[in-house]
Structures are given as C-alpha cells and as structure tokens.
Amino acid sequence: MGPALAQGPILLRGQVVDAETRQPIPNAQVGVAGNRIGTSTNDEGRFALSIPAALQGERLEVALLGYRKYTQVLPPLPAPELRIALRISPAALGEVQVTGSVLGIVREAIARIPRNYPTRPTQLTGFYRESDNDPAGQPRYLAEGLVLAFKESYLRRTAEGEIQIKQSRKVDLRRDRTPIRIDWAGGPFIAHMGDFVHRRSQFIDPAHFKDYDYRLAPGSTFQDRPVYVITFGPKGGNRRAAFEGRMYIDQDSYAFLGAEWHYTPAGLNRGARDIADSRRLRVAYQPYAGRWHLKTVWWQTEATLPVGPPLKFFGEFLTTAIDTAQTPRPGYIERAQYHDVFLRNTVAYDSAFWRGHTTLLPPAALQKRLFDQQRQQQADSLFKPTEASTDPQEKKLSAFDRFLKRFSYGTHLGAWPLTVPAAGLTVAYAPVGYGLQVQRTASVRAQDLTVVTQFEYQYALTRELAVSLATQRLYRQFKGDGWEVGLSYQRNLMPHHRPLYGRAGLGYLRQTVGLPLGTFDNPDAGLRVAGTHLGADELSARIQTVNDVLRPSLGVGLELSHRFELVADASYLIPISSKTQLQLDEESGFFLFRSSATVDLPAADVDLRVNDQPTTRLPWQQQHWLLTLGLRYRVR
C-alpha cells in the first residue's frame, strides 16, 4: 500500500467571488471528479470539502447558473484556502430562472429591461402634489395638479423627459412679509428623475457593482407578487456609492417592481450645487398591456440653507392613465421646464374642473395608492370646495416678488467701433508749483478689433417696454469704462412657438478710451489736480478720450429657456460730444479712499505730441456701427 493510499481524507477550503465585483457568491456548486463529491458555498462564498485520498489528483469544478464554469486540477493537499473568481456568462443569463447569486438576480433584471418595460414612447397622465413643511410638519405651501409625463423608450437610458401641466391649484400659507422665501423648482420632473429603471440609477448600473454590497433580505411579496427583496449599500470604506436602500424584483419576470432608497453622504456631496442634508425616494411600477410602467414616485428632500428656515420638500407623482399610442409631443409653449417653480406656474385655475374634486383622485381606492396619506389629509383640509370662479387660495405677489418678476440682467460682448492707426505718442505734464514730473513716450499699435463687454440691468415697465442701466469696459491695448441708460422695446414675433423677439432700443452712452502711461512717484503730499487732492506716494497716468453718444439699436432675441434669452443687436453711435483728457489715479493707500483727477486738453501744463507733432487730438477715432451678442437672465 503506497503512501497516498495510506492517507485519510484532507479538508479543502476555499472562497468563491465574482471576478468583476469581488463580492462573495453564495450557493455556488463545488464538485470534484465529475461531482462524485460536492458541496455549495455559504453566504460568504466559502466552502469546505473533504477530499478522499483516491480523488486528490482529480479536477475541481465550480458552477453557478449565470457564470462560466470554473475548473482546475486540485492543488497538492493540504493547501491554503483557495480563492476562485467566477466570470459572468451573458449567454447563460438569458436562461436564468432562479439563481442563488444575489448579484446574478440584479444582472438578470437589467438584462430583461427591454422585455419588461416599454420600448416605444408612452404618455403618463398623473396626479402631482408638492409641499414644503416647517419643522413641526405643517405645510408652508401646498400645490397639486394634473400633469402629463412623456417618456422615451426604456431602451434608451435617460433621466430626462417632457412634462406638461394641464391643471393646477395651490395654497401659499407663508406670511406676506416673510423676508426670505425659498421656492422649489423642477418638482413635476420627479416622474423622470425618480424613474430608477429608465435612468439606470447607479445601484443597477453594472459599472458600479464593484461599489455596492448586495444582499438577499427577508420578505417575499411586493404589491401581492412574489419578489426577491435585495438590499444595497456601499461596501465597507467605499466613497463612490451614492445610494443605500432596497429593491423588489419579480420572481417570475425579473422586472423591477419598485425600490426605496436614500442618498449616502457621498451621493449628497457629488453635486456642486446640491444643498440637501438628506434625500429619500420611494418608487413603484405597475403592469399595463404586457409591460411595466411607472406607477408612483415619492420624493423627500431636507435642507438647511445659510439663510432662512430649514426646508423639507415633499413631492409625489401618481400615474392615473397610460397612453401607449404615438401621441404628439407638446410644443415649446406647452412644455414645463426643469427650472420652473411649480408653485408659480401660470396655468389658469379652472373652477369647473376642481369644483367636484377634493383631489384629482375621487375614487377612494386611488387615494389610498398615494404613499403619503398624511399630506392627503392636509390637502383635503386646505383645498375645500368653493363656488368662486377664481382660486381662493391664490396669494397676491408681494412688492418684492413683483419687482423680481420684472427684473432681469445680462452680459454682452461686442466689437467697439474704433479706428486705430499706428502712431508714436509723447505726453508731458508738470503742474505749476509742484515737483511732479509725468513724461512718457508710448507706441500705439494698429488695431482692427477692440473688445467691449457690457453688464446690463433691466426692469420691465410693461410686457414689452423696459428701462435699463449698464456698465461696460474695453479690452486689449486700450482701457476704459463706460455706462449707459436706455429704453427698449421687445415684441414676440412667434407667439405660438419658441419666442423670437424683435428688439428696438435707444440709449445714452458715455465711454472712455484710454492708453495707460504707467506709474510715477509723487513727491508732493499736498498735490492738487483740477481741485482734487492726490496725496498718494504713487500715481498712475493715462491719456484718454471721453465720448458721449446716442445709441439707437435694432436686434433679435431668442428664448433659450424660460430664464435665458440670447440677444443680438446692431447699433449706430451718434456722437454728441468728445474730449481729450489726462487722468491721474492714486495707486497707494487704502483702495476705498483713493482719488482720481482729470485734466481737460488743451491745458498749459500738458504737452501732447503725436508722431512728434503738437496736438490736442489722439490718433484713434470713434466710428459708428456697434455689433453685440449677449445673454439675458430673467430672475422670475
């Protein structure tokens, strides 16, 4: 009897993990010698198998439906714990009926999205409600409405979509003199942003499986259907996983029936503009015409801002009708936009529509389908039936809100019309009775383009007429600031489509065009220039022209969104007056107390030469045509 036969069974230990995620795989089948002996892995993916001496030269096999079979010759025993990595088998996934791998269940559900969800555009009619509650749970405002959500095919991964508001009513319980009012924007779009299947949220994105820990949780039904209840959360020490929660996957069809989750600290910190302290969602789907469609989205966000009270936003969308026909999409005018505030939507209150509805969901069974029953009771109390023909809860805008609704601002970029030939320039200034000596020779380069930027504030007097105040600045070799006051008229040329405005305006403008001459020491603490005291140790100088002009303009404006408008204008500058000046500025001392002074030319103590010839005119000349392109922002 040889040495091998004299040995007894030896224990082989190992762990089976997913090759991609390195997550342990439970219930994998481990066998030796064509499964003459075998076992299965535990919840941690580990196994222990006693190997008889007669089989110690055979092959080890590890198999699990959805993964490629793994085989190797048994290592010499005894041996350290084996670590076996199984790779996914896409072909096998399509045949999965019941899999022991939790991640395999999720993979199969993702693979069956084209089979389980709409592959053509659909339209959801739904009830939407939102509120912002105070710390005691009482609503600061409540708004609800009938909305249409237009969804693209689920074959396309997207969190975007169109929303149309058909009916609306609202009650604002905040005091008229509340100093700071924060309104939530984009609320109805939770019908798209909360659809985790359509957007392939991070926790069902294979690229992020390595960041999450998936586990099978207790529970077997969801909406009276047998399901796999799978929890997900960041792996230990992982800072990339944005969500933590649980999802429900149908055991027969492998469809995602719903999920509930919250954002992790990593998820809240991901967006540079995300001010939320917490965010929670609950989402469910429903079957219709052989496919699963979005049923409801419940969204809660809490935030503490640097100013104002803490905020607690609730939004809920509930589908009440599904249209799978190829319905036409709403035009630009009918579509809501993500940055619109639902509380300020302009859909007219329809008393005939609302008179018979405590909510949009008169059947009690539909009312109970809302996740948030507490807010349902609040809505029943606040929206009492009324016979009035106007919305009794509609609050008049405060004076500040009315101002913001008319206020806009914007920035413009243009080519300032200036003829600039090459020239040599010499400036000398020696004020009588002082020791200051300013003498500088400079070269003026020929220049075809002088850049000007303008920042404009505008206040609408009527829907079409507005007053404006603007500041502007020149760049490149010339420096100079300017200002403008004006009156403008704007008319929508396409009232039934995306607005295209015809624009006309008239402004009074003053612009300085200056050439810097450098800095100079000031030996006179009591220096006075043109009546202004300049006592700083260091002064800077520049020679400049100051032009006053009238600026009639014509242009067009294209609305990019409800907030932004792209504008282009052509202006003709009509000169009113022009003068040449030497300007001195203090460069030392506290900046808020620095002074400036100008000397109008001609002046006895200023010698100006261009190309060695005495003159009082600078070589650059103001021209007439000004072209600008700008972007305007409406605050409300």
XYZ file of C-alpha atoms in Angstrom:
636
model
C 0.000 0.000 0.000
C 1.570 3.290 -1.159
C 1.847 6.418 0.910
C -1.147 8.142 -0.799
C -3.484 5.292 -0.086
C -2.415 5.256 3.493
C -3.601 8.869 3.957
C -7.147 9.731 5.070
C -9.410 12.482 3.656
C -7.965 16.018 3.647
C -10.111 19.178 4.006
C -10.058 21.622 1.086
C -11.192 25.175 1.947
C -11.946 27.990 -0.480
C -13.952 31.117 -1.262
C -15.843 31.878 -4.493
C -16.186 35.534 -5.558
C -17.467 37.497 -8.538
C -14.490 38.280 -10.811
C -15.795 41.773 -11.535
C -17.066 42.966 -8.185
C -15.003 40.719 -5.870
C -18.216 40.125 -3.951
C -18.700 36.662 -2.395
C -21.048 34.337 -4.319
C -23.321 32.138 -2.177
C -24.886 28.840 -3.318
C -22.250 28.100 -5.973
C -21.882 24.358 -6.629
C -18.410 22.968 -5.835
C -17.585 19.420 -7.037
C -14.672 17.061 -7.585
C -14.236 14.242 -10.119
C -17.383 14.966 -12.116
C -19.319 15.840 -8.932
C -18.733 12.445 -7.346
C -18.394 14.521 -4.193
C -19.528 18.121 -3.778
C -20.896 20.957 -1.649
C -22.117 24.529 -2.044
C -20.815 27.885 -0.841
C -22.301 29.671 2.188
C -23.443 33.307 2.412
C -19.820 34.442 2.493
C -18.975 32.408 -0.615
C -16.905 29.935 1.399
C -16.866 26.143 1.241
C -15.116 23.223 2.940
C -14.917 19.863 1.168
C -13.369 16.655 2.492
C -11.260 15.089 -0.322
C -10.602 11.311 -0.091
C -7.060 10.210 -0.916
C -8.312 8.413 -4.064
C -9.617 11.682 -5.562
C -6.754 14.003 -4.677
C -5.461 14.005 -8.267
C -8.856 14.858 -9.831
C -10.265 18.177 -11.145
C -12.162 20.726 -9.083
C -15.264 22.265 -10.686
C -17.256 25.337 -9.545
C -20.508 26.209 -11.294
C -23.438 28.590 -10.898
C -26.086 29.438 -13.423
C -25.239 32.798 -14.940
C -21.468 32.277 -14.602
C -18.885 30.422 -16.652
C -17.896 27.056 -15.193
C -14.540 27.112 -13.430
C -12.224 24.074 -13.442
C -8.705 23.350 -12.218
C -6.635 20.409 -11.032
C -6.822 20.023 -7.282
C -3.757 21.637 -5.689
C -1.439 19.496 -3.570
C -3.123 18.988 -0.229
C -3.093 20.221 2.431
C -3.139 23.766 0.912
C -4.069 27.358 1.861
C -7.631 28.500 1.238
C -8.352 28.706 -2.476
C -9.791 31.967 -3.930
C -11.855 31.277 -7.016
C -13.199 34.095 -9.232
C -16.217 33.321 -11.445
C -16.843 35.352 -14.570
C -20.308 36.256 -15.786
C -21.702 34.314 -18.743
C -24.017 36.624 -20.776
C -25.429 33.722 -22.760
C -26.386 31.865 -19.609
C -28.048 34.886 -18.071
C -30.911 34.762 -20.539
C -31.806 31.308 -19.281
C -31.831 32.132 -15.578
C -34.994 31.017 -13.793
C -33.851 31.034 -10.174
C -30.298 31.930 -9.262
C -28.588 31.688 -5.955
C -26.357 34.731 -6.636
C -27.925 37.990 -5.437
C -25.906 39.946 -7.972
C -26.984 37.433 -10.609
C -30.633 38.346 -9.866
C -29.862 42.034 -10.383
C -27.956 41.313 -13.591
C -30.839 39.290 -14.949
C -33.339 42.037 -14.098
C -31.199 44.541 -16.007
C -30.860 42.180 -18.965
C -34.648 41.852 -19.138
C -35.435 45.598 -19.137
C -36.096 45.538 -22.915
C -38.533 42.680 -22.346
C -40.301 44.119 -19.316
C -40.559 47.867 -19.988
C -41.906 49.971 -22.902
C -39.763 50.041 -25.989
C -41.864 52.800 -27.566
C -42.610 56.302 -26.260
C -45.511 56.471 -23.805
C -47.556 59.200 -22.153
C -48.463 59.042 -18.482
C -51.307 61.106 -17.085
C -50.696 61.678 -13.429
C -51.556 63.477 -10.233
C -48.721 65.566 -8.816
C -48.527 67.175 -5.396
C -45.745 69.029 -3.619
C -45.324 70.915 -0.364
C -42.676 72.469 1.826
C -43.197 71.751 5.516
C -41.906 73.505 8.607
C -40.073 71.564 11.370
C -43.425 70.828 13.058
C -44.700 69.117 9.905
C -47.139 71.877 8.922
C -47.094 72.874 5.244
C -45.764 76.293 4.293
C -47.466 75.800 0.940
C -49.274 73.031 -0.907
C -49.691 72.735 -4.673
C -51.117 69.984 -6.840
C -52.128 69.438 -10.399
C -52.819 67.200 -13.355
C -49.661 66.645 -15.407
C -48.630 64.685 -18.479
C -45.260 62.936 -18.445
C -43.867 61.954 -21.850
C -41.430 59.058 -21.645
C -38.983 57.788 -24.230
C -38.321 54.104 -24.887
C -36.720 52.289 -21.952
C -34.127 51.004 -24.403
C -32.587 54.461 -24.033
C -31.040 55.281 -20.686
C -32.212 58.747 -19.653
C -33.367 60.790 -16.665
C -34.854 63.462 -18.901
C -38.283 63.833 -20.408
C -41.079 66.273 -21.088
C -43.749 67.478 -18.647
C -46.942 69.373 -19.407
C -49.082 70.927 -16.662
C -52.788 70.639 -17.548
C -54.457 71.738 -14.304
C -53.169 73.333 -11.135
C -54.219 74.716 -7.783
C -52.166 75.919 -4.849
C -52.286 77.484 -1.399
C -49.400 79.555 -0.003
C -49.547 79.772 3.792
C -46.388 81.831 4.253
C -46.781 85.316 5.685
C -46.780 88.161 3.198
C -43.824 89.780 4.940
C -41.666 86.665 5.167
C -38.204 88.178 4.454
C -36.781 85.127 2.656
C -38.854 82.766 0.540
C -37.262 79.712 -0.993
C -39.316 78.038 -3.734
C -38.616 74.576 -5.128
C -38.065 74.196 -8.874
C -38.486 71.160 -11.113
C -40.943 69.304 -8.864
C -43.096 67.561 -11.530
C -39.927 66.208 -13.126
C -39.636 63.610 -10.363
C -41.695 61.495 -12.800
C -38.457 61.254 -14.797
C -35.721 61.787 -12.213
C -37.180 59.192 -9.839
C -37.622 56.505 -12.523
C -34.596 54.444 -11.493
C -35.136 51.820 -14.195
C -35.305 54.338 -17.033
C -32.256 56.261 -15.849
C -30.370 53.065 -14.803
C -29.552 54.517 -11.409
C -26.132 53.802 -10.004
C -27.291 50.845 -7.905
C -28.430 48.980 -11.062
C -25.516 50.125 -13.217
C -23.021 47.280 -13.862
C -20.202 49.840 -13.936
C -20.833 50.464 -10.221
C -21.477 46.916 -8.985
C -17.968 46.952 -7.517
C -19.025 49.811 -5.223
C -22.075 48.118 -3.695
C -22.824 45.270 -1.354
C -25.981 43.363 -2.416
C -27.792 41.014 -0.035
C -30.983 38.991 -0.105
C -33.293 40.334 2.623
C -36.281 38.781 4.395
C -39.606 39.310 2.660
C -41.252 37.589 -0.253
C -44.033 39.800 -1.667
C -44.463 43.330 -3.053
C -47.847 44.523 -4.285
C -49.060 40.942 -3.725
C -46.472 39.458 -6.104
C -43.610 37.096 -5.154
C -40.358 39.045 -5.263
C -36.696 38.961 -4.388
C -36.050 41.653 -1.772
C -32.480 42.853 -2.293
C -30.749 45.423 -0.127
C -27.894 47.504 -1.464
C -25.395 49.846 0.130
C -21.773 50.958 -0.055
C -19.104 48.387 0.522
C -17.004 48.999 3.592
C -14.872 52.087 3.102
C -16.328 52.837 -0.339
C -16.903 56.528 -1.075
C -18.322 56.225 -4.578
C -21.652 54.543 -3.846
C -24.303 57.289 -3.857
C -27.318 55.294 -2.604
C -28.458 52.831 0.053
C -31.795 51.033 0.215
C -33.703 48.042 -1.094
C -35.333 46.973 -4.345
C -38.024 44.480 -5.264
C -37.567 42.171 -8.271
C -40.385 39.975 -9.537
C -39.511 36.282 -9.205
C -41.290 35.284 -12.421
C -40.429 38.069 -14.894
C -37.373 39.540 -13.182
C -38.937 43.003 -13.554
C -38.045 45.747 -11.089
C -41.338 46.326 -9.263
C -40.075 49.104 -7.006
C -37.372 50.417 -4.724
C -36.863 52.683 -1.758
C -33.545 54.345 -1.045
C -31.762 57.353 0.376
C -28.660 59.246 -0.641
C -25.401 58.470 1.122
C -23.049 61.310 2.177
C -21.085 60.587 -0.993
C -24.254 60.964 -3.049
C -25.211 64.242 -1.398
C -21.731 65.682 -1.886
C -21.498 64.666 -5.536
C -23.324 67.673 -6.983
C -21.536 71.000 -6.541
C -24.908 72.767 -6.263
C -26.642 70.145 -4.122
C -27.619 71.796 -0.844
C -29.596 68.850 0.563
C -28.945 67.407 4.002
C -30.930 64.275 3.135
C -32.927 62.902 0.229
C -35.230 59.855 0.187
C -37.225 58.224 -2.611
C -39.828 55.506 -2.977
C -40.766 54.294 -6.443
C -43.158 51.636 -7.737
C -44.157 50.276 -11.154
C -47.401 48.751 -12.444
C -48.268 46.361 -15.300
C -50.205 47.546 -18.351
C -50.509 45.989 -21.828
C -47.785 43.433 -21.157
C -45.211 45.957 -19.893
C -44.304 47.606 -16.607
C -44.862 51.357 -16.343
C -44.072 53.932 -13.685
C -46.803 53.941 -11.047
C -45.691 56.353 -8.321
C -42.714 58.389 -7.145
C -42.391 59.769 -3.617
C -39.549 62.243 -3.073
C -38.407 63.946 0.118
C -35.557 66.429 0.477
C -34.420 68.197 3.634
C -32.051 71.151 3.500
C -30.596 73.766 5.817
C -29.596 76.930 3.995
C -27.203 79.663 5.172
C -30.229 81.977 5.489
C -33.884 81.251 6.128
C -35.626 78.391 7.921
C -34.820 74.689 7.353
C -36.674 73.247 4.374
C -38.494 69.956 3.993
C -39.764 69.301 0.486
C -42.237 66.541 -0.361
C -43.199 65.642 -3.917
C -45.375 62.768 -5.125
C -46.420 61.664 -8.596
C -49.117 59.021 -9.163
C -49.979 57.683 -12.600
C -53.723 57.651 -13.272
C -53.720 56.780 -17.008
C -51.265 55.269 -19.505
C -51.307 56.017 -23.249
C -49.085 53.794 -25.376
C -50.209 55.357 -28.677
C -47.763 57.581 -30.520
C -49.194 60.801 -29.119
C -47.699 64.087 -30.353
C -45.267 65.769 -28.032
C -46.158 69.203 -26.610
C -44.611 72.238 -28.258
C -42.229 74.651 -26.584
C -45.037 76.822 -25.224
C -46.881 73.883 -23.604
C -43.831 72.220 -22.031
C -42.833 72.843 -18.435
C -39.130 73.385 -17.851
C -36.930 71.907 -15.174
C -36.064 75.247 -13.548
C -39.707 76.365 -13.396
C -41.207 76.709 -9.913
C -44.448 74.678 -9.776
C -45.885 76.994 -7.133
C -45.558 79.861 -9.633
C -46.885 78.052 -12.697
C -49.178 80.178 -14.860
C -51.830 77.559 -15.670
C -55.154 79.288 -15.016
C -57.249 77.968 -12.129
C -60.244 76.076 -13.577
C -63.049 76.199 -11.017
C -65.235 73.872 -13.100
C -62.528 71.221 -13.073
C -61.814 71.476 -9.359
C -65.355 72.014 -8.032
C -66.109 68.298 -7.946
C -62.699 67.146 -6.785
C -61.288 67.126 -3.299
C -58.214 65.822 -5.102
C -57.673 64.635 -8.634
C -58.390 61.124 -7.370
C -62.035 60.926 -6.296
C -62.130 57.110 -6.040
C -61.078 56.143 -2.518
C -59.035 53.250 -3.880
C -56.899 55.632 -5.910
C -56.448 57.995 -2.984
C -55.074 55.133 -0.895
C -52.455 54.446 -3.570
C -50.680 57.654 -2.608
C -47.666 56.864 -0.441
C -48.119 59.942 1.731
C -51.525 59.681 3.404
C -50.744 62.426 5.953
C -50.414 65.001 3.208
C -53.580 63.649 1.603
C -55.453 64.602 4.775
C -53.804 68.048 4.755
C -54.877 68.573 1.147
C -58.465 67.595 1.925
C -58.491 70.226 4.654
C -56.776 73.045 2.751
C -58.500 72.622 -0.604
C -62.097 72.990 0.417
C -64.740 73.084 -2.311
C -65.676 76.612 -3.338
C -68.187 78.145 -5.649
C -65.933 81.059 -6.519
C -64.796 81.355 -10.105
C -61.234 82.187 -9.085
C -58.740 80.302 -6.995
C -59.453 81.384 -3.395
C -56.038 80.249 -2.265
C -54.093 82.238 -4.886
C -51.943 84.766 -2.997
C -51.119 88.158 -4.454
C -47.439 88.744 -5.080
C -45.561 90.914 -2.600
C -43.940 94.133 -3.806
C -40.523 92.422 -3.776
C -41.841 89.443 -5.765
C -43.446 91.806 -8.280
C -40.088 93.562 -8.649
C -38.240 90.271 -9.210
C -40.802 89.200 -11.801
C -39.964 92.307 -13.855
C -36.219 92.295 -13.215
C -33.587 90.765 -15.476
C -29.886 91.155 -16.103
C -27.402 90.068 -18.695
C -23.976 90.374 -20.234
C -22.983 91.361 -23.777
C -19.839 91.015 -25.879
C -19.071 93.184 -28.874
C -16.543 94.910 -31.124
C -16.223 98.588 -30.162
C -16.066 100.700 -33.357
C -12.642 102.331 -33.236
C -10.165 103.252 -35.974
C -6.628 102.801 -34.613
C -3.633 103.651 -36.836
C -0.056 103.051 -35.695
C 1.420 106.138 -34.085
C 4.033 107.431 -31.646
C 2.715 109.366 -28.669
C 4.516 111.575 -26.129
C 2.899 113.077 -23.032
C 4.499 115.522 -20.597
C 2.802 117.025 -17.545
C 4.396 119.325 -14.966
C 1.811 121.073 -12.789
C 2.870 124.578 -11.790
C 4.078 124.895 -8.201
C 4.703 121.143 -7.670
C 7.600 118.776 -8.183
C 5.605 116.095 -10.021
C 7.024 115.251 -13.436
C 4.967 112.997 -15.750
C 6.743 112.278 -19.016
C 6.214 109.174 -21.124
C 6.621 108.081 -24.724
C 4.312 105.293 -25.894
C 3.576 103.468 -29.125
C 0.034 102.960 -30.371
C -0.275 99.720 -32.330
C -2.595 99.497 -35.312
C -5.651 97.592 -34.133
C -8.624 96.251 -36.073
C -10.623 94.841 -33.143
C -11.337 96.468 -29.779
C -13.307 94.177 -27.466
C -16.076 95.604 -25.280
C -18.099 93.825 -22.583
C -21.281 95.140 -21.032
C -23.242 94.163 -17.937
C -26.877 95.293 -18.031
C -29.734 95.524 -15.523
C -33.249 95.783 -16.928
C -36.646 96.485 -15.409
C -39.825 95.825 -17.411
C -42.327 98.684 -17.265
C -44.819 96.662 -19.335
C -44.703 93.304 -21.090
C -42.846 94.932 -23.993
C -41.238 98.142 -22.688
C -38.247 98.245 -20.306
C -35.663 100.632 -18.881
C -32.032 99.601 -18.488
C -28.790 100.619 -16.810
C -25.487 99.177 -17.962
C -21.754 99.393 -17.334
C -19.145 98.447 -19.908
C -15.391 98.064 -20.310
C -12.863 97.979 -23.160
C -10.010 95.469 -23.519
C -6.748 94.901 -25.433
C -4.273 97.828 -25.582
C -6.915 100.370 -24.586
C -8.567 100.553 -21.190
C -11.735 102.363 -20.367
C -15.041 102.150 -18.560
C -18.431 103.395 -19.622
C -22.087 103.473 -18.661
C -25.408 103.622 -20.449
C -29.047 104.327 -19.622
C -31.699 103.339 -22.093
C -35.211 102.420 -23.068
C -36.001 99.264 -25.064
C -38.984 97.702 -26.800
C -39.348 93.988 -27.446
C -42.163 92.159 -29.245
C -42.688 88.422 -29.667
C -42.774 87.600 -33.380
C -43.746 83.932 -32.820
C -46.389 83.831 -30.046
C -47.344 80.177 -30.679
C -43.819 78.776 -30.798
C -40.484 79.287 -29.094
C -40.418 83.074 -28.665
C -38.394 85.047 -31.204
C -38.362 88.718 -30.271
C -37.878 91.784 -32.412
C -35.933 94.390 -30.414
C -35.507 98.154 -30.690
C -33.799 100.494 -28.255
C -32.412 103.957 -27.626
C -29.629 104.643 -25.147
C -27.433 107.466 -23.899
C -23.861 106.228 -23.505
C -20.584 107.621 -22.184
C -17.407 105.674 -22.960
C -13.766 106.321 -22.063
C -10.983 105.053 -24.374
C -7.623 105.348 -22.637
C -3.995 104.368 -23.191
C -2.086 103.617 -19.928
C 1.153 105.553 -19.471
C 2.493 103.744 -16.401
C 3.174 104.804 -12.781
C 5.084 107.745 -11.322
C 6.424 108.796 -7.907
C 4.596 111.694 -6.330
C 6.938 113.964 -4.324
C 4.131 116.314 -3.247
C 1.881 115.226 -0.369
C -0.250 118.317 -0.962
C -0.638 117.880 -4.737
C -3.934 119.163 -6.092
C -5.000 118.464 -9.699
C -8.100 120.201 -11.057
C -9.174 120.849 -7.471
C -8.714 117.224 -6.326
C -6.152 116.314 -3.659
C -3.806 113.487 -4.743
C -1.547 112.765 -1.765
C -0.548 109.157 -2.505
C 3.139 108.292 -2.914
C 2.488 106.603 -6.275
C 0.277 107.788 -9.148
C -0.668 106.209 -12.457
C -1.489 108.153 -15.623
C -3.321 107.556 -18.854
C -4.288 109.676 -21.833
C -7.885 109.204 -22.954
C -10.878 110.332 -24.934
C -14.352 110.572 -23.410
C -17.239 110.233 -25.854
C -20.938 110.888 -25.236
C -23.179 109.255 -27.844
C -26.779 108.343 -28.575
C -27.194 104.650 -29.428
C -30.307 103.629 -31.396
C -30.348 99.863 -31.949
C -32.246 97.065 -33.664
C -31.923 93.367 -32.917
C -33.449 89.987 -32.225
C -33.800 87.822 -29.133
C -34.300 84.069 -28.997
C -35.656 82.466 -25.823
C -33.428 79.528 -24.902
C -35.490 78.706 -21.812
C -37.964 80.453 -19.524
C -34.980 82.058 -17.789
C -32.403 82.648 -20.556
C -32.590 84.656 -23.767
C -29.914 85.012 -26.462
C -29.843 88.530 -27.942
C -28.025 90.135 -30.876
C -28.105 93.864 -31.606
C -26.780 96.245 -34.236
C -26.343 99.849 -33.047
C -25.404 103.147 -34.678
C -23.466 105.560 -32.453
C -24.427 109.202 -32.951
C -21.728 111.465 -31.405
C -22.858 114.220 -29.060
C -19.552 115.373 -27.587
C -15.926 114.262 -27.266
C -12.984 115.491 -25.203
C -9.366 114.549 -24.604
C -8.098 114.177 -21.028
C -5.061 113.244 -18.962
C -6.200 111.176 -15.961
C -4.173 110.641 -12.781
C -5.075 107.913 -10.240
C -3.728 107.206 -6.766
C -2.118 103.741 -6.617
C -1.087 103.553 -2.937
C -3.103 103.806 0.244
C -6.324 102.024 1.191
C -8.190 101.353 -2.051
C -11.556 102.675 -0.826
C -10.057 106.123 -0.204
C -8.036 106.516 -3.407
C -8.834 109.509 -5.602
C -8.638 110.356 -9.301
C -8.376 113.619 -11.199
C -8.584 114.629 -14.870
C -7.095 117.486 -16.818
C -9.007 118.500 -19.945
C -6.887 119.271 -23.007
C -5.750 121.686 -24.208
C -4.033 122.712 -20.940
C -0.991 124.926 -20.384
C 0.876 122.361 -18.277
C 0.197 119.356 -20.566
C 2.228 118.774 -23.743
C 0.751 116.126 -26.082
C 2.558 115.087 -29.263
C 1.536 112.509 -31.876
C 4.306 111.481 -34.274
C 6.348 114.385 -32.830
C 3.667 116.918 -33.768
C 1.940 119.023 -31.074
C -1.788 118.288 -30.938
C -4.800 118.033 -28.676
C -6.334 115.067 -30.526
C -5.401 111.422 -30.028
C -4.742 109.161 -33.044
C -7.695 106.818 -32.535
C -11.119 107.855 -33.811
C -14.593 106.772 -32.769
C -16.669 105.116 -35.539
C -20.400 104.370 -35.739
C -21.508 100.725 -36.092
C -21.516 98.536 -32.980
C -22.439 94.815 -33.034
C -23.074 92.920 -29.787
C -24.114 89.418 -28.761
C -25.470 88.791 -25.278
C -27.269 86.543 -22.826
C -30.097 87.770 -20.572
C -31.344 86.076 -17.413
C -34.839 86.576 -16.015
C -34.900 86.272 -12.238
C -38.545 85.113 -12.237
